[in-house]
Coordinates of C-alpha atoms in Angstrom, one line a residue:
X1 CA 33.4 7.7 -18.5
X2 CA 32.5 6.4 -15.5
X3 CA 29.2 4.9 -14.4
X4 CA 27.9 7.5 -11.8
X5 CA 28.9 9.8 -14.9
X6 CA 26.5 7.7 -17.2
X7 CA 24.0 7.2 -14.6
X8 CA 23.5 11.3 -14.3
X9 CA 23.2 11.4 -17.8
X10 CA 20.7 9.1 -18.2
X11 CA 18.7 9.6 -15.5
X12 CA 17.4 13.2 -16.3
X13 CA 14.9 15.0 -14.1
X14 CA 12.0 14.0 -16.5
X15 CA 13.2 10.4 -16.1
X16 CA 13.2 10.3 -12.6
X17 CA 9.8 11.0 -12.5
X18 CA 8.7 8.9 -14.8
X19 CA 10.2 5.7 -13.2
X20 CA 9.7 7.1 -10.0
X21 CA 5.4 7.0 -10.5
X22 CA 6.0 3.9 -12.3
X23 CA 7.7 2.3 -9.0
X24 CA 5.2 4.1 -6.9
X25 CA 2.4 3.0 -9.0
X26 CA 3.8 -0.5 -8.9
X27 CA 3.9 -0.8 -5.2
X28 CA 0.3 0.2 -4.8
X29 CA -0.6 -2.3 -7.1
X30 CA 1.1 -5.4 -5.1
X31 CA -0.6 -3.5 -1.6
X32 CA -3.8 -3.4 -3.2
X33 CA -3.5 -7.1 -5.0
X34 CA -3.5 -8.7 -1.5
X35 CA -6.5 -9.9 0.0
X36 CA -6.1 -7.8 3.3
X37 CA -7.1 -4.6 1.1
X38 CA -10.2 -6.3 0.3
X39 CA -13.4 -6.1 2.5
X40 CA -14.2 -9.0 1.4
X41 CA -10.9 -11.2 2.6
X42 CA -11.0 -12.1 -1.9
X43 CA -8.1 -10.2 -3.9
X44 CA -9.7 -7.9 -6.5
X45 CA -7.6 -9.2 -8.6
X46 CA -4.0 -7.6 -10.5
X47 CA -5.8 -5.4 -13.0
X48 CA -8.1 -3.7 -11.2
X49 CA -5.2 -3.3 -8.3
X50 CA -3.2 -1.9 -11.3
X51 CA -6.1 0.7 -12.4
X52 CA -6.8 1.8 -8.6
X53 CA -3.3 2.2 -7.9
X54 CA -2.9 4.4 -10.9
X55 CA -5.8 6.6 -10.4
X56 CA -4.6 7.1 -7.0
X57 CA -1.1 8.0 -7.5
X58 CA -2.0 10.2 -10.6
X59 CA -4.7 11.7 -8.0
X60 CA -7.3 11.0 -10.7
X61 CA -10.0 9.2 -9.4
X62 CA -11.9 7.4 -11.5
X63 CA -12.7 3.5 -9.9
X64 CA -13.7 0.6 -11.2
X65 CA -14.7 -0.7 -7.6
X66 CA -16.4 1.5 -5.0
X67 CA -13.8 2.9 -2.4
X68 CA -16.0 2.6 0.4
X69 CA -17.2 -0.9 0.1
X70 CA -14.6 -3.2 -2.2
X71 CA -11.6 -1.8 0.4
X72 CA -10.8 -2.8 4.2
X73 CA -9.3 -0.2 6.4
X74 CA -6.3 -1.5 4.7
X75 CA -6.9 -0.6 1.3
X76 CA -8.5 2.6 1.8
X77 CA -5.6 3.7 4.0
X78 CA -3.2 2.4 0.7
X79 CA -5.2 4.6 -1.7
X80 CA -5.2 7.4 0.5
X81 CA -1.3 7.0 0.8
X82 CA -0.7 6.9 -2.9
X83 CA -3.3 10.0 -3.5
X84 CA -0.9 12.4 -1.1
X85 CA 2.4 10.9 -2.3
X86 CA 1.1 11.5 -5.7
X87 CA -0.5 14.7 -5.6
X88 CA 2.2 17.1 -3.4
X89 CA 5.0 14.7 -5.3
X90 CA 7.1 11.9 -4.5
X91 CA 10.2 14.1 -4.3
X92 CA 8.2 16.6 -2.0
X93 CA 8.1 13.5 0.3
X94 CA 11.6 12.2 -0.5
X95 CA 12.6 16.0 0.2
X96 CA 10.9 16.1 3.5
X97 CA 12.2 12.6 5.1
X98 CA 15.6 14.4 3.6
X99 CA 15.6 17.7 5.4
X100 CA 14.5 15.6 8.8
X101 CA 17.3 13.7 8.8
X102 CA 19.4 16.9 8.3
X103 CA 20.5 15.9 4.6
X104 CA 21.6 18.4 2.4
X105 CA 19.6 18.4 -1.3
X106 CA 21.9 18.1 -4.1
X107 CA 22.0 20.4 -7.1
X108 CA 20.4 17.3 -9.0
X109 CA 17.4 16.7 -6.8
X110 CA 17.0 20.5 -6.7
X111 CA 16.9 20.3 -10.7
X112 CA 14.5 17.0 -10.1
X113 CA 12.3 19.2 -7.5
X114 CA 12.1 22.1 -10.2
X115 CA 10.8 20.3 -12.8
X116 CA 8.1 18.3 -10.7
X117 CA 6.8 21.5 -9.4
X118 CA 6.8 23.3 -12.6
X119 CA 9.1 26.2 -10.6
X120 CA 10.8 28.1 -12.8
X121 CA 14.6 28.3 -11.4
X122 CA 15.7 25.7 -8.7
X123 CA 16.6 29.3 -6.7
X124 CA 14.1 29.0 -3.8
X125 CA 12.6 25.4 -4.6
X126 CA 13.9 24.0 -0.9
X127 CA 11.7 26.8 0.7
X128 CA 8.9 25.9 -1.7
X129 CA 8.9 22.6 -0.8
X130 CA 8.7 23.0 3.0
X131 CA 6.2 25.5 1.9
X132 CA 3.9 22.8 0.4
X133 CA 4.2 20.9 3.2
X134 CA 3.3 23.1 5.4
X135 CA 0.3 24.4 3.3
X136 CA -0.7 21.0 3.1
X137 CA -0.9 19.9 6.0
X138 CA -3.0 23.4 7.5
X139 CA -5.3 23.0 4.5
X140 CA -6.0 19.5 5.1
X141 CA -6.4 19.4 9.1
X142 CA -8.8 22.6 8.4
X143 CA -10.9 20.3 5.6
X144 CA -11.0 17.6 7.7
X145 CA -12.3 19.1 11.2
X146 CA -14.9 20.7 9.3
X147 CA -16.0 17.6 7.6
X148 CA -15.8 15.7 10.2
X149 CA -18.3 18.0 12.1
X150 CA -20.7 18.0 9.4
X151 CA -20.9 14.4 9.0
X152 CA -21.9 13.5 13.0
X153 CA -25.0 16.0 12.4
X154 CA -25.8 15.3 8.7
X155 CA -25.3 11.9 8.1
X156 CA -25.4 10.8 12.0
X157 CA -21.8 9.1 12.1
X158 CA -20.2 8.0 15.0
X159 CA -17.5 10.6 16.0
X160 CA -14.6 8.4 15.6
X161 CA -16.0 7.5 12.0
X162 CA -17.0 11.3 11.1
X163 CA -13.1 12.0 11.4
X164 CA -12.1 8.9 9.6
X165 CA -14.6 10.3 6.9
X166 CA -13.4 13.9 7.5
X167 CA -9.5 12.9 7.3
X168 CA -10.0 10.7 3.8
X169 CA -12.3 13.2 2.4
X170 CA -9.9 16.0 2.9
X171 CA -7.2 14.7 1.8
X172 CA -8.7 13.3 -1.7
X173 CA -10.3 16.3 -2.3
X174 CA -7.6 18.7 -2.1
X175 CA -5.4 16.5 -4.2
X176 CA -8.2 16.8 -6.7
X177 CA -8.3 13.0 -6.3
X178 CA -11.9 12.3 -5.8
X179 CA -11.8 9.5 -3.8
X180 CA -14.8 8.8 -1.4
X181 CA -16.4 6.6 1.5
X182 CA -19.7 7.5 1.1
X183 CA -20.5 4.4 -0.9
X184 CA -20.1 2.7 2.6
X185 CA -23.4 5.2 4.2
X186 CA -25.0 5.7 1.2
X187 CA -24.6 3.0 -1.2
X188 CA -21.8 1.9 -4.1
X189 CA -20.7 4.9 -6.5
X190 CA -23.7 7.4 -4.6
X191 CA -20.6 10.1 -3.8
X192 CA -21.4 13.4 -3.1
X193 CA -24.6 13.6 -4.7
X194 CA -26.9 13.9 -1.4
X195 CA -25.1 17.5 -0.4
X196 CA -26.2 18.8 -3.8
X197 CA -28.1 21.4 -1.7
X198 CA -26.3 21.9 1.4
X199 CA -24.7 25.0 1.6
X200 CA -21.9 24.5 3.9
X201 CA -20.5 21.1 2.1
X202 CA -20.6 23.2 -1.1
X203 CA -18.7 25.6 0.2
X204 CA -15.7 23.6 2.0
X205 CA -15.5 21.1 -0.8
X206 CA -15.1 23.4 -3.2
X207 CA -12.8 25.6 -1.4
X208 CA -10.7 22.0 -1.2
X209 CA -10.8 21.2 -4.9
X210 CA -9.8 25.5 -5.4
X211 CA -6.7 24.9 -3.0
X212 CA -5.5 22.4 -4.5
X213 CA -6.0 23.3 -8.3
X214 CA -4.2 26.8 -7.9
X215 CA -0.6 25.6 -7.3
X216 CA 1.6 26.1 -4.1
X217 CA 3.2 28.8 -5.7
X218 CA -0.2 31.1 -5.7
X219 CA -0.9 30.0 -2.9
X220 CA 2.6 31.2 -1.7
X221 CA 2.1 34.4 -2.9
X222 CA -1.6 35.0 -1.7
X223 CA -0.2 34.7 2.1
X224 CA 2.9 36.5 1.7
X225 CA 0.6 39.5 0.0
X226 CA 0.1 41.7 3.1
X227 CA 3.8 41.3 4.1
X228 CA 5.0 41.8 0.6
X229 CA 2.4 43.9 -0.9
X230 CA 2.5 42.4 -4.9
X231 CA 1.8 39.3 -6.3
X232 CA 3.4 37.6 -9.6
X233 CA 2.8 37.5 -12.9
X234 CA 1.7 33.6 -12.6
X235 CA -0.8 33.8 -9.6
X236 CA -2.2 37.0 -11.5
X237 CA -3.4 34.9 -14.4
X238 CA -4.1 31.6 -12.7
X239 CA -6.3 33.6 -10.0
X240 CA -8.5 35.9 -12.6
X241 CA -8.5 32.7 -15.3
X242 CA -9.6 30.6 -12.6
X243 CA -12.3 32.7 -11.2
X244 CA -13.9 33.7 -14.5
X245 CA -13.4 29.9 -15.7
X246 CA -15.2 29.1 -12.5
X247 CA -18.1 31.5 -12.8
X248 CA -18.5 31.8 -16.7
X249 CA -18.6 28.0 -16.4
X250 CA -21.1 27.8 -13.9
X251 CA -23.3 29.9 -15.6
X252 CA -23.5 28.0 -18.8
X253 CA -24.2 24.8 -16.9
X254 CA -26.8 26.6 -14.8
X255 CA -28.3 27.9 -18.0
X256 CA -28.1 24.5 -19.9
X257 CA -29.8 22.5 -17.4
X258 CA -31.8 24.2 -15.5
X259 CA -35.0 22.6 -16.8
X260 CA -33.1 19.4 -17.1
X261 CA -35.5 17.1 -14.8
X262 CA -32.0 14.1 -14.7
X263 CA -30.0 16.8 -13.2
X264 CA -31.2 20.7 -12.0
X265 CA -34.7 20.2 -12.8
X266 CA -35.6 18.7 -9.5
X267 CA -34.0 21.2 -7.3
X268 CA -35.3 24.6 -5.9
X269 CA -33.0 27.7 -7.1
X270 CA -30.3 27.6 -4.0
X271 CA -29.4 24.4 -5.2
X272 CA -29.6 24.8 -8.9
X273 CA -26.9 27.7 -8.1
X274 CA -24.8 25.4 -6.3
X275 CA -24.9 22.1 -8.3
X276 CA -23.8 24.4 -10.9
X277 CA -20.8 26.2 -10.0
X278 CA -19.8 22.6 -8.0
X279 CA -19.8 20.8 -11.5
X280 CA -17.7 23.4 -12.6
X281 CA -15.3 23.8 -9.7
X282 CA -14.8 20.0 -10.5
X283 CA -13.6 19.8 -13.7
X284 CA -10.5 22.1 -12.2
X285 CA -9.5 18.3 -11.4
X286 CA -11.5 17.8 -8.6
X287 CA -12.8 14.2 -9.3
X288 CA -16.4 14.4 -7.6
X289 CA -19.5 15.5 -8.7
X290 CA -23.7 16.1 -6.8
X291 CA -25.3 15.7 -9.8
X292 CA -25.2 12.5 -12.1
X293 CA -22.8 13.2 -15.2
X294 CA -24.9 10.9 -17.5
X295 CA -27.7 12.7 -17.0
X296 CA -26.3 16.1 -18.5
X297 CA -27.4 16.9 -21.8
X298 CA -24.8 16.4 -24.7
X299 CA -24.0 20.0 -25.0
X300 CA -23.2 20.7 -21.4
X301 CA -21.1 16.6 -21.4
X302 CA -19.0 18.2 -24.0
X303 CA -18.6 22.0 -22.4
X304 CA -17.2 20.1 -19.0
X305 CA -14.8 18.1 -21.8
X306 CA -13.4 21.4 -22.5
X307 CA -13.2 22.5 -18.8
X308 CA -11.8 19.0 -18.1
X309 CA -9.0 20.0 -20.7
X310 CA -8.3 23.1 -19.6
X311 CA -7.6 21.9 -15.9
X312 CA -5.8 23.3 -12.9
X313 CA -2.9 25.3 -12.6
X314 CA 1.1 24.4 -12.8
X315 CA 2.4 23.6 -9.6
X316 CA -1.2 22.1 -8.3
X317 CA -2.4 18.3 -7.5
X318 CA -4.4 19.3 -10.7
X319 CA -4.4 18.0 -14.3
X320 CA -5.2 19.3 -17.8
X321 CA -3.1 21.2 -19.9
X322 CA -2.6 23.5 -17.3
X323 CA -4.9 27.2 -16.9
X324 CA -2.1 29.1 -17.7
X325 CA -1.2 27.2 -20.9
X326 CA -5.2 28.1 -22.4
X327 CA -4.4 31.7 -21.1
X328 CA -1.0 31.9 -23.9
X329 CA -2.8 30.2 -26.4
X330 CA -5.6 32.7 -25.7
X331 CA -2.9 35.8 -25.8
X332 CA -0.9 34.3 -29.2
X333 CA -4.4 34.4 -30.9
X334 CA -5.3 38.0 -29.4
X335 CA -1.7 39.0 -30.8
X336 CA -1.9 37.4 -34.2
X337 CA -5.5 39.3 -34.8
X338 CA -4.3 42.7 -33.9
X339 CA -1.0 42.5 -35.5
X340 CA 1.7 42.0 -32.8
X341 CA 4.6 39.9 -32.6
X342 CA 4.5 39.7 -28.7
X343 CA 2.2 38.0 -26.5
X344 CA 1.3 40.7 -23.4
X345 CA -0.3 39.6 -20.4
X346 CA -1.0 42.2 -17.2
X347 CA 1.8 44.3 -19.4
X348 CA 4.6 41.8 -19.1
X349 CA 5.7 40.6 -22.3
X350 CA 5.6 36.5 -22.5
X351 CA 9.2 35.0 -23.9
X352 CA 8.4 33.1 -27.1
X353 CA 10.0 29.9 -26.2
X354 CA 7.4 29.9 -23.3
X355 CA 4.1 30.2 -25.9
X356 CA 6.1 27.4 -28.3
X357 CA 5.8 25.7 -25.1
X358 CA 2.3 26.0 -24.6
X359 CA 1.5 25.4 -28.3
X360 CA 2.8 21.9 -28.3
X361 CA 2.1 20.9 -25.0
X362 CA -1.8 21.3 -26.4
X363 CA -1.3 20.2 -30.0
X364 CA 0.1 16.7 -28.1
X365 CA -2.5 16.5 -25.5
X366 CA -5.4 16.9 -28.0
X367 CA -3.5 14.1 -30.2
X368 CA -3.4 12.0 -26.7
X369 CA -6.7 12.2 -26.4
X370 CA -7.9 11.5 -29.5
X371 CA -5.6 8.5 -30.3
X372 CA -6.6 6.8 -27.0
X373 CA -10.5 7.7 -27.9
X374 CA -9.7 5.8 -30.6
X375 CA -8.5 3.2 -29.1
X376 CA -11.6 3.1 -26.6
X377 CA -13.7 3.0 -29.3
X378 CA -12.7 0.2 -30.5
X379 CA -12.9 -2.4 -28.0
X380 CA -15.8 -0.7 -25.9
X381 CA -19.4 -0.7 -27.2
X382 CA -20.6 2.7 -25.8
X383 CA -21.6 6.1 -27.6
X384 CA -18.5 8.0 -28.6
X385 CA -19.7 10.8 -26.1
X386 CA -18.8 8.4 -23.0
X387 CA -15.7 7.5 -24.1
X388 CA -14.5 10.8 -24.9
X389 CA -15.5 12.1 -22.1
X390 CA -13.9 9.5 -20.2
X391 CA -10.5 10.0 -21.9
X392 CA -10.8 13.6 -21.6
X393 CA -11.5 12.4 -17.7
X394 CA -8.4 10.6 -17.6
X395 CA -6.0 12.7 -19.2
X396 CA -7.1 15.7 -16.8
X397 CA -6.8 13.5 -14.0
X398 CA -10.4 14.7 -13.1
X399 CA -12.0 11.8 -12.2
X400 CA -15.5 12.3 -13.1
X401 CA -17.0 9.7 -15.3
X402 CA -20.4 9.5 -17.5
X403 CA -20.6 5.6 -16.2
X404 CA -18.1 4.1 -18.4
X405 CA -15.5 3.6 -15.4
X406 CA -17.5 0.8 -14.1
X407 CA -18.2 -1.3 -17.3
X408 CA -14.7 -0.9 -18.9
X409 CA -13.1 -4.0 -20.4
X410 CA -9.8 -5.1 -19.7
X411 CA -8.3 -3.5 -22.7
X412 CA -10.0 -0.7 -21.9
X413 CA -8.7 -0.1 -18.5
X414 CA -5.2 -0.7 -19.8
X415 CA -5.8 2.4 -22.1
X416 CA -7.5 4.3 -19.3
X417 CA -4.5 3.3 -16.9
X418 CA -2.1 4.3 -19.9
X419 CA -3.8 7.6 -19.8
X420 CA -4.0 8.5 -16.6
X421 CA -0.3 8.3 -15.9
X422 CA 0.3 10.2 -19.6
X423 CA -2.0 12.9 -18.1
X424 CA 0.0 13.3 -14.9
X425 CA 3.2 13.3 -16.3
X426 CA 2.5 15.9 -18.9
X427 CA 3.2 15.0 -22.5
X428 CA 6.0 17.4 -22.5
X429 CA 7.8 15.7 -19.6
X430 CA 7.6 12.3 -21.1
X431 CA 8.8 13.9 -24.5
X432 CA 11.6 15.3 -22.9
X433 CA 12.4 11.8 -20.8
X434 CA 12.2 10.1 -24.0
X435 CA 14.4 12.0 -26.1
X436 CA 18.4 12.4 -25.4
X437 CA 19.9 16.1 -24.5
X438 CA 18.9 18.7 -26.8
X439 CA 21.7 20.7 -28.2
X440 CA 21.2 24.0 -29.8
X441 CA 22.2 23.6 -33.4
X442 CA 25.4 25.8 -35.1
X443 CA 23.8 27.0 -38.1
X444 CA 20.6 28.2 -39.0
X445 CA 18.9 26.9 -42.4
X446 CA 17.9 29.3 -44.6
X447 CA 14.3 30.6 -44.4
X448 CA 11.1 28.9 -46.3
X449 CA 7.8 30.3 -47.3
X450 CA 4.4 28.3 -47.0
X451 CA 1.3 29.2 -47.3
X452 CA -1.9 28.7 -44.8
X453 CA -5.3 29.5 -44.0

């Protein structure tokens, strides 16, 4: 057998994109070690390089240093790099620098581009990706002019800054990364919280972080509507679980803290309505938050856990389990109560092998984030609220923190950095890049009876 043979059959498609965040990851680590990504001229030293480059590159963004005043120009521009690389793909961008050089994709990076995209066939994935690109690009250029705008008037920034600010801020936010300057106006780790009110930054930031979280292919779909005239199966659910995730969820925090005087107490209705549905639009993935986290009560911490868990959609810069995953697991329990063998959703019936899918892909994440709670809990002395909110933080690649982030100990950011790259990989993808080929077996065994419940 020879070793290109071997090489193929090593290197799967859930392989390459292991090693390939690894590398990437890896990279921004030694940019971001140097002392010319500093703003102080003094390395930040190999760890906390390691945890930034990993939050950025699995578009998390939770820091352990404040973006706007640890990094130079340098350093920010590094993040920013890894947070669009990592959230439209490293084989979108390999793809891209590809078809300008007139290149023609092979059936394996087709096969690579499928599985990075969650796609379902690798018929069409070419189109999708230039598709992404393109979608990318409008949606970000859009985000940033009208951030940029808002920030000369509102915060009194010098034009050439308000588009630095507009550009960054655009670009984070719609890869759910959650990365921001406004430490650098406003003071370390003071994010978004000083537009808690303002109607317009609501409103674009939002529609950012909902971009982003609904996947490429719905947004595909949702512009090709009037020519076409339907819309699949997958943007059907993703777009009606999103919105009533978005609104149910915003009414429960609105309704859980609105006497709160930490959080909602403080404000007048307007922005009680808007702090609430922007906490919720956040845990989609989004990474930023107006109001401060630590300051929720316990009940409403552990709702946005759930939310957190949940996440965006397939396809997105999102994390989570995925909103279509909670949707099956949703429709196998509606099936099992009334008695029917398939799960049905808009009056399509859902193969089983899919809702198998989405059974173990939650049963592992839940044991992911337990086992690494665990593991927090051992070597950091905080309530177990914090930390399991911050692992449920870092699996989702959400990026929203309680305060832990900041006080973490070295063998806690290791398990934080170990998490964050689980979370973006998808437990099922590492499964399937750490087992060898599957092959269907030639017999079946004969059938056993157990009981439960």
């Amino acid at each position: 057998m020879t070793r290109g043979h071997w090489s193929k059959r090593l290197l799967t498609p859930p392989k390459i994109l292991v090693f390939g965040f690894l590398i990437m990851i890896a990279a921004g680590t030694l940019l971001l070690t140097l002392p010319a990504a500093s703003a102080t001229g003094i390395s930040i030293g190999p760890l906390n390089a390691l945890f930034t480059a990993t939050s950025a590159a699995c578009v998390t963004g939770l820091t352990v240093v404040d973006t706007g005043t640890a990094f130079s120009v340098f350093g920010q521009t590094v993040i920013l790099l890894l947070v669009q690389v990592g959230g439209i793909g490293f084989m979108t961008m390999a793809t891209l620098i590809a078809l300008v050089l007139n290149k023609r994709i092979s059936l394996r990076e087709r096969l690579v581009l499928q599985e990075a995209l969650n796609h379902g066939t690798i018929d069409g994935v070419v189109r999708l990706v230039k598709k992404v690109i393109l979608y990318s690009l409008l949606i970000e250029v859009a985000g940033a002019l009208l951030l940029a705008v808002h920030y000369v008037f509102s915060l009194s920034l010098p034009p050439g800054k308000a588009v630095y600010f507009g550009v960054y801020h655009s670009i984070s936010l719609f890869n759910n990364a959650g990365f921001d300057l406004m430490g650098s106006v406003q003071g370390p780790f003071s994010g978004m919280a000083s537009f808690v009110s303002d109607p317009y930054m609501n409103i674009v930031l939002m529609a950012l972080i909902f971009l982003g979280g609904i996947g490429f292919i719905v947004l595909s779909d949702l512009l090709e509507y009037p020519k076409v005239r339907k819309i699949s199966l997958h943007s059907k659910v993703v777009l009606s679980a999103t919105a009533v995730l978005v609104f149910v969820g915003g009414l429960i925090i609105f309704l859980m803290e609105v006497n709160n005087p930490r959080t909602l107490g403080p404000l007048n209705t307007g922005g009680k309505i808007w702090a609430s549905l922007f906490q919720s639009v956040t845990t989609r993935s989004g990474g930023v938050n107006t109001v401060d986290i630590g300051g929720l009560h316990q009940s409403t911490q552990f709702f946005m856990i759930l939310l957190m868990f949940i996440g965006a959609a397939p396809g997105s810069t999102g994390g989570g389990i995925k909103i279509t995953t909670f949707v099956l697991l949703l429709g196998a329990v509606h099936a099992m109560i009334r008695g029917r063998e398939d799960v049905v959703l808009f009056r399509k019936r859902i193969a089983k092998d899919v809702v198998y899918k989405a059974i173990t892909l939650t049963l592992l994440s839940i044991l992911l984030i337990i086992l690494f709670a665990m593991l927090l809990s051992v070597t950091e002395d905080h309530d177990f609220m914090s930390i399991l909110f911050e692992s449920a933080s870092a699996f989702g690649t959400t990026g929203i923190s309680m305060g832990l982030t900041t006080e973490l100990s070295p063998f806690g950011k290791v398990w934080v950095i170990c998490l964050m790259y689980l979370g973006r990989l998808g437990p099922l993808t590492l499964a399937y890049a750490l087992t060898r080929d599957n092959k269907k077996e030639p017999y079946n065994h004969p059938e056993g009876k157990i009981i439960i419940g």
